[in-house]
């Protein structure tokens, strides 16, 4: 399980809020370069598990190991070093409304690098161009569509060239065209930069279009009841719950 290709490993993870357990005894491996989906019905703990993986909340039990280091139980220096190599795109984009796109994207560069103002401006131009927002530097979030806000948030998440990108429901609130454009952008980032992507979603079109690995969280048993490539899971489902989720409405995907 600790092979060279393992990027993130969850060992015996329990996710809980006080005495209320959302997920127990979870083991999973996210390989380097995966587009990894955390799937399941609402209330199954998907976003809470992502919070544990990203270090925003501790696991009740178990460990998150990233690049061979104990992230969940590591020293502040270890955790800080790992977090600098990651980026997060929140569901809403989480842009600062009083700042322009250039100011939003430059913020992590100003806080975590010693780059000059000119170097930061050049990197901001590059990141905005990468997500299809070249020339929008001086726009404010209120002047953007929902899809553009998501891409601007992605530009900021990419500011420090992260090895791992986390997404919480990236397609939420987007129309099908904007959602497809975001999926294509995620694929481009994965292929061109080799970034490992971890995505919480229940959007089947996205799951089958770009996912190559996944886990399925079950709210009844509070465990992982499916894992692997979504296209293979729908062809050879491990149980009826996973099958029903992946064939919503009786229409098979991924064939």
mmCIF file of C-alpha atoms in Angstrom:
data_model
loop_
_atom_site.group_PDB
_atom_site.id
_atom_site.type_symbol
_atom_site.label_atom_id
_atom_site.label_comp_id
_atom_site.label_asym_id
_atom_site.label_seq_id
_atom_site.Cartn_x
_atom_site.Cartn_y
_atom_site.Cartn_z
ATOM 1 C CA UNK A 1 0.000 0.000 0.000
ATOM 2 C CA UNK A 2 2.939 2.342 0.548
ATOM 3 C CA UNK A 3 4.105 2.027 -3.051
ATOM 4 C CA UNK A 4 6.052 4.740 -4.797
ATOM 5 C CA UNK A 5 2.942 5.857 -6.679
ATOM 6 C CA UNK A 6 0.903 6.481 -3.521
ATOM 7 C CA UNK A 7 0.346 10.213 -3.003
ATOM 8 C CA UNK A 8 -2.259 10.170 -0.217
ATOM 9 C CA UNK A 9 -3.094 7.244 2.047
ATOM 10 C CA UNK A 10 -5.928 7.084 4.540
ATOM 11 C CA UNK A 11 -5.454 4.477 7.269
ATOM 12 C CA UNK A 12 -8.362 3.443 9.530
ATOM 13 C CA UNK A 13 -9.950 6.892 9.238
ATOM 14 C CA UNK A 14 -12.952 7.725 11.388
ATOM 15 C CA UNK A 15 -14.704 11.046 10.729
ATOM 16 C CA UNK A 16 -16.893 12.291 13.554
ATOM 17 C CA UNK A 17 -18.385 15.384 15.162
ATOM 18 C CA UNK A 18 -18.309 14.580 18.851
ATOM 19 C CA UNK A 19 -20.184 11.315 19.326
ATOM 20 C CA UNK A 20 -21.797 11.485 15.885
ATOM 21 C CA UNK A 21 -19.842 9.268 13.478
ATOM 22 C CA UNK A 22 -20.067 9.978 9.739
ATOM 23 C CA UNK A 23 -17.475 7.475 8.527
ATOM 24 C CA UNK A 24 -15.526 4.713 10.252
ATOM 25 C CA UNK A 25 -12.552 2.453 9.561
ATOM 26 C CA UNK A 26 -11.908 3.964 6.126
ATOM 27 C CA UNK A 27 -8.832 2.905 4.151
ATOM 28 C CA UNK A 28 -8.001 4.385 0.766
ATOM 29 C CA UNK A 29 -5.077 5.161 -1.512
ATOM 30 C CA UNK A 30 -4.902 8.095 -3.912
ATOM 31 C CA UNK A 31 -2.130 7.537 -6.433
ATOM 32 C CA UNK A 32 0.106 10.183 -7.914
ATOM 33 C CA UNK A 33 -1.641 11.728 -10.908
ATOM 34 C CA UNK A 34 -5.092 10.364 -10.043
ATOM 35 C CA UNK A 35 -8.302 12.237 -10.712
ATOM 36 C CA UNK A 36 -9.894 10.787 -7.607
ATOM 37 C CA UNK A 37 -13.591 11.199 -6.807
ATOM 38 C CA UNK A 38 -15.163 10.939 -3.355
ATOM 39 C CA UNK A 39 -18.713 9.865 -4.169
ATOM 40 C CA UNK A 40 -21.904 9.136 -2.272
ATOM 41 C CA UNK A 41 -25.361 10.430 -1.466
ATOM 42 C CA UNK A 42 -25.882 13.650 0.469
ATOM 43 C CA UNK A 43 -25.097 13.344 4.157
ATOM 44 C CA UNK A 44 -22.595 10.551 3.699
ATOM 45 C CA UNK A 45 -19.593 12.569 4.883
ATOM 46 C CA UNK A 46 -17.921 13.416 1.563
ATOM 47 C CA UNK A 47 -17.077 17.035 2.357
ATOM 48 C CA UNK A 48 -16.172 16.140 5.945
ATOM 49 C CA UNK A 49 -13.711 13.513 4.710
ATOM 50 C CA UNK A 50 -12.204 16.128 2.405
ATOM 51 C CA UNK A 51 -11.803 18.429 5.403
ATOM 52 C CA UNK A 52 -9.866 15.661 7.149
ATOM 53 C CA UNK A 53 -7.676 14.976 4.107
ATOM 54 C CA UNK A 54 -6.856 18.671 3.702
ATOM 55 C CA UNK A 55 -6.109 19.141 7.405
ATOM 56 C CA UNK A 56 -9.034 21.461 8.118
ATOM 57 C CA UNK A 57 -10.264 19.036 10.780
ATOM 58 C CA UNK A 58 -8.537 16.108 12.498
ATOM 59 C CA UNK A 59 -9.706 12.516 12.092
ATOM 60 C CA UNK A 60 -11.324 11.019 15.196
ATOM 61 C CA UNK A 61 -9.030 8.025 14.620
ATOM 62 C CA UNK A 62 -6.545 7.008 11.975
ATOM 63 C CA UNK A 63 -3.918 8.733 9.867
ATOM 64 C CA UNK A 64 -3.629 10.688 6.649
ATOM 65 C CA UNK A 65 -0.231 10.041 5.075
ATOM 66 C CA UNK A 66 0.930 12.310 2.240
ATOM 67 C CA UNK A 67 4.135 11.557 0.351
ATOM 68 C CA UNK A 68 5.103 9.138 3.096
ATOM 69 C CA UNK A 69 4.727 11.677 5.917
ATOM 70 C CA UNK A 70 2.148 11.586 8.703
ATOM 71 C CA UNK A 71 0.112 14.664 7.794
ATOM 72 C CA UNK A 72 -2.711 14.341 10.313
ATOM 73 C CA UNK A 73 -0.390 13.708 13.243
ATOM 74 C CA UNK A 74 2.717 15.498 12.083
ATOM 75 C CA UNK A 75 4.492 18.474 13.594
ATOM 76 C CA UNK A 76 3.423 21.984 12.573
ATOM 77 C CA UNK A 77 6.474 22.219 10.301
ATOM 78 C CA UNK A 78 5.600 18.945 8.542
ATOM 79 C CA UNK A 79 1.982 19.973 8.093
ATOM 80 C CA UNK A 80 2.922 23.435 6.842
ATOM 81 C CA UNK A 81 5.377 22.001 4.330
ATOM 82 C CA UNK A 82 2.735 19.645 2.935
ATOM 83 C CA UNK A 83 0.001 22.285 2.840
ATOM 84 C CA UNK A 84 2.230 24.588 0.788
ATOM 85 C CA UNK A 85 2.227 21.902 -1.901
ATOM 86 C CA UNK A 86 -1.573 21.777 -2.090
ATOM 87 C CA UNK A 87 -4.368 23.976 -3.402
ATOM 88 C CA UNK A 88 -8.110 24.031 -2.693
ATOM 89 C CA UNK A 89 -11.050 25.144 -4.824
ATOM 90 C CA UNK A 90 -14.047 25.682 -2.550
ATOM 91 C CA UNK A 91 -17.618 25.141 -3.700
ATOM 92 C CA UNK A 92 -18.354 28.867 -3.939
ATOM 93 C CA UNK A 93 -14.950 29.820 -5.325
ATOM 94 C CA UNK A 94 -14.355 31.744 -2.052
ATOM 95 C CA UNK A 95 -12.919 34.781 -3.794
ATOM 96 C CA UNK A 96 -12.452 37.986 -1.816
ATOM 97 C CA UNK A 97 -15.206 40.229 -3.177
ATOM 98 C CA UNK A 98 -13.357 43.498 -2.487
ATOM 99 C CA UNK A 99 -10.290 42.379 -4.461
ATOM 100 C CA UNK A 100 -9.763 42.121 -8.206
ATOM 101 C CA UNK A 101 -8.948 38.763 -9.771
ATOM 102 C CA UNK A 102 -5.291 39.766 -9.981
ATOM 103 C CA UNK A 103 -5.266 40.666 -6.295
ATOM 104 C CA UNK A 104 -6.999 37.392 -5.379
ATOM 105 C CA UNK A 105 -4.519 35.269 -7.322
ATOM 106 C CA UNK A 106 -1.485 37.236 -6.128
ATOM 107 C CA UNK A 107 -2.376 36.847 -2.441
ATOM 108 C CA UNK A 108 -0.758 33.404 -1.863
ATOM 109 C CA UNK A 109 2.278 34.480 -3.891
ATOM 110 C CA UNK A 110 2.722 37.528 -1.684
ATOM 111 C CA UNK A 111 2.288 35.506 1.512
ATOM 112 C CA UNK A 112 4.381 32.440 0.727
ATOM 113 C CA UNK A 113 7.094 33.502 -1.735
ATOM 114 C CA UNK A 114 9.863 36.076 -1.995
ATOM 115 C CA UNK A 115 9.022 36.970 -5.593
ATOM 116 C CA UNK A 116 9.232 40.587 -6.699
ATOM 117 C CA UNK A 117 6.100 42.529 -7.635
ATOM 118 C CA UNK A 118 6.990 42.115 -11.306
ATOM 119 C CA UNK A 119 7.440 38.357 -10.973
ATOM 120 C CA UNK A 120 4.125 38.053 -9.142
ATOM 121 C CA UNK A 121 2.346 40.085 -11.834
ATOM 122 C CA UNK A 122 3.770 37.796 -14.527
ATOM 123 C CA UNK A 123 2.675 34.669 -12.636
ATOM 124 C CA UNK A 124 -0.813 36.112 -12.115
ATOM 125 C CA UNK A 125 -1.093 36.707 -15.867
ATOM 126 C CA UNK A 126 0.033 33.124 -16.491
ATOM 127 C CA UNK A 127 -2.411 31.534 -14.025
ATOM 128 C CA UNK A 128 -5.376 33.565 -15.275
ATOM 129 C CA UNK A 129 -4.506 32.701 -18.866
ATOM 130 C CA UNK A 130 -4.224 29.027 -17.911
ATOM 131 C CA UNK A 131 -7.873 28.987 -16.799
ATOM 132 C CA UNK A 132 -9.125 31.038 -19.748
ATOM 133 C CA UNK A 133 -9.332 34.374 -17.942
ATOM 134 C CA UNK A 134 -6.469 36.232 -19.574
ATOM 135 C CA UNK A 135 -7.259 39.960 -19.611
ATOM 136 C CA UNK A 136 -9.663 39.767 -16.677
ATOM 137 C CA UNK A 137 -7.065 40.869 -14.110
ATOM 138 C CA UNK A 138 -8.906 44.029 -13.070
ATOM 139 C CA UNK A 139 -12.384 42.486 -12.856
ATOM 140 C CA UNK A 140 -14.091 41.980 -9.504
ATOM 141 C CA UNK A 141 -15.853 38.697 -8.613
ATOM 142 C CA UNK A 142 -19.260 40.413 -8.792
ATOM 143 C CA UNK A 143 -18.614 41.099 -12.478
ATOM 144 C CA UNK A 144 -18.141 37.408 -13.331
ATOM 145 C CA UNK A 145 -20.469 34.533 -14.152
ATOM 146 C CA UNK A 146 -20.584 31.480 -11.885
ATOM 147 C CA UNK A 147 -18.310 29.479 -14.152
ATOM 148 C CA UNK A 148 -15.802 32.323 -14.383
ATOM 149 C CA UNK A 149 -15.730 32.611 -10.584
ATOM 150 C CA UNK A 150 -14.906 28.905 -10.333
ATOM 151 C CA UNK A 151 -12.090 29.304 -12.858
ATOM 152 C CA UNK A 152 -10.774 32.371 -11.024
ATOM 153 C CA UNK A 153 -10.782 30.364 -7.793
ATOM 154 C CA UNK A 154 -8.887 27.645 -9.624
ATOM 155 C CA UNK A 155 -6.298 30.164 -10.822
ATOM 156 C CA UNK A 156 -5.706 31.173 -7.203
ATOM 157 C CA UNK A 157 -5.498 27.506 -6.134
ATOM 158 C CA UNK A 158 -2.837 27.013 -8.830
ATOM 159 C CA UNK A 159 -0.801 30.051 -7.783
ATOM 160 C CA UNK A 160 1.888 28.078 -5.936
ATOM 161 C CA UNK A 161 2.058 25.236 -8.502
ATOM 162 C CA UNK A 162 0.565 22.640 -6.126
ATOM 163 C CA UNK A 163 1.220 18.933 -6.476
ATOM 164 C CA UNK A 164 -2.283 18.193 -5.144
ATOM 165 C CA UNK A 165 -5.528 20.044 -5.864
ATOM 166 C CA UNK A 166 -8.687 19.539 -3.819
ATOM 167 C CA UNK A 167 -12.185 20.378 -5.095
ATOM 168 C CA UNK A 168 -15.435 20.495 -3.114
ATOM 169 C CA UNK A 169 -18.391 20.096 -5.517
ATOM 170 C CA UNK A 170 -16.710 22.096 -8.318
ATOM 171 C CA UNK A 171 -19.727 21.842 -10.660
ATOM 172 C CA UNK A 172 -22.310 22.956 -8.091
ATOM 173 C CA UNK A 173 -24.454 25.764 -9.489
ATOM 174 C CA UNK A 174 -22.978 25.580 -12.978
ATOM 175 C CA UNK A 175 -24.894 25.076 -16.209
ATOM 176 C CA UNK A 176 -23.913 22.007 -18.311
ATOM 177 C CA UNK A 177 -21.694 24.009 -20.675
ATOM 178 C CA UNK A 178 -19.748 25.668 -17.837
ATOM 179 C CA UNK A 179 -19.489 22.333 -16.019
ATOM 180 C CA UNK A 180 -18.056 20.660 -19.136
ATOM 181 C CA UNK A 181 -15.578 23.516 -19.571
ATOM 182 C CA UNK A 182 -14.415 23.075 -15.974
ATOM 183 C CA UNK A 183 -14.054 19.304 -16.471
ATOM 184 C CA UNK A 184 -11.919 19.916 -19.561
ATOM 185 C CA UNK A 185 -9.772 22.375 -17.617
ATOM 186 C CA UNK A 186 -9.274 19.842 -14.807
ATOM 187 C CA UNK A 187 -8.180 17.246 -17.366
ATOM 188 C CA UNK A 188 -5.755 19.702 -18.965
ATOM 189 C CA UNK A 189 -4.183 20.509 -15.583
ATOM 190 C CA UNK A 190 -3.869 16.819 -14.763
ATOM 191 C CA UNK A 191 -2.298 15.922 -18.105
ATOM 192 C CA UNK A 192 -0.023 18.925 -18.535
ATOM 193 C CA UNK A 193 1.144 19.412 -14.932
ATOM 194 C CA UNK A 194 0.772 15.880 -13.534
ATOM 195 C CA UNK A 195 -1.280 17.281 -10.651
ATOM 196 C CA UNK A 196 -3.117 14.851 -8.378
ATOM 197 C CA UNK A 197 -6.763 15.896 -8.062
ATOM 198 C CA UNK A 198 -9.184 14.929 -5.286
ATOM 199 C CA UNK A 199 -12.799 15.859 -6.022
ATOM 200 C CA UNK A 200 -15.964 15.625 -3.938
ATOM 201 C CA UNK A 201 -18.917 15.294 -6.291
ATOM 202 C CA UNK A 202 -22.171 13.524 -7.070
ATOM 203 C CA UNK A 203 -22.249 14.792 -10.687
ATOM 204 C CA UNK A 204 -22.219 11.604 -12.759
ATOM 205 C CA UNK A 205 -21.277 13.308 -16.020
ATOM 206 C CA UNK A 206 -18.096 14.664 -14.449
ATOM 207 C CA UNK A 207 -17.352 11.467 -12.539
ATOM 208 C CA UNK A 208 -17.419 9.348 -15.691
ATOM 209 C CA UNK A 209 -15.837 11.950 -17.974
ATOM 210 C CA UNK A 210 -12.663 12.602 -16.001
ATOM 211 C CA UNK A 211 -12.408 10.241 -12.994
ATOM 212 C CA UNK A 212 -9.942 7.349 -13.023
ATOM 213 C CA UNK A 213 -10.216 6.360 -9.345
ATOM 214 C CA UNK A 214 -12.831 6.758 -6.617
ATOM 215 C CA UNK A 215 -14.364 5.699 -3.343
ATOM 216 C CA UNK A 216 -18.068 5.508 -2.496
ATOM 217 C CA UNK A 217 -19.208 6.494 1.006
ATOM 218 C CA UNK A 218 -22.368 4.840 2.307
ATOM 219 C CA UNK A 219 -24.415 6.817 4.840
ATOM 220 C CA UNK A 220 -26.171 3.729 6.241
ATOM 221 C CA UNK A 221 -23.144 1.573 7.041
ATOM 222 C CA UNK A 222 -20.873 4.641 7.463
ATOM 223 C CA UNK A 223 -18.167 2.860 5.485
ATOM 224 C CA UNK A 224 -16.595 2.776 2.051
ATOM 225 C CA UNK A 225 -18.598 0.264 0.005
ATOM 226 C CA UNK A 226 -17.080 0.824 -3.436
ATOM 227 C CA UNK A 227 -13.692 1.780 -4.826
ATOM 228 C CA UNK A 228 -11.899 1.951 -8.152
ATOM 229 C CA UNK A 229 -12.352 3.424 -11.622
ATOM 230 C CA UNK A 230 -15.969 4.642 -11.920
ATOM 231 C CA UNK A 231 -16.309 3.129 -15.392
ATOM 232 C CA UNK A 232 -15.322 -0.264 -14.004
ATOM 233 C CA UNK A 233 -17.585 0.147 -10.978
ATOM 234 C CA UNK A 234 -20.641 0.652 -13.154
ATOM 235 C CA UNK A 235 -19.763 -2.423 -15.230
ATOM 236 C CA UNK A 236 -19.000 -4.602 -12.211
ATOM 237 C CA UNK A 237 -20.766 -2.968 -9.240
ATOM 238 C CA UNK A 238 -19.825 -4.287 -5.788
ATOM 239 C CA UNK A 239 -23.392 -3.881 -4.497
ATOM 240 C CA UNK A 240 -26.818 -2.515 -5.346
ATOM 241 C CA UNK A 241 -26.272 0.824 -3.595
ATOM 242 C CA UNK A 242 -23.282 1.723 -5.759
ATOM 243 C CA UNK A 243 -25.045 0.429 -8.873
ATOM 244 C CA UNK A 244 -28.153 2.519 -8.218
ATOM 245 C CA UNK A 245 -26.065 5.641 -7.631
ATOM 246 C CA UNK A 246 -24.019 5.182 -10.814
ATOM 247 C CA UNK A 247 -27.059 4.324 -12.957
ATOM 248 C CA UNK A 248 -29.314 7.074 -11.685
ATOM 249 C CA UNK A 249 -32.606 6.960 -13.506
ATOM 250 C CA UNK A 250 -31.765 3.536 -14.917
ATOM 251 C CA UNK A 251 -29.426 4.939 -17.572
ATOM 252 C CA UNK A 252 -25.949 3.424 -17.558
ATOM 253 C CA UNK A 253 -22.934 5.735 -17.817
ATOM 254 C CA UNK A 254 -19.376 5.015 -18.747
ATOM 255 C CA UNK A 255 -20.026 2.307 -21.354
#
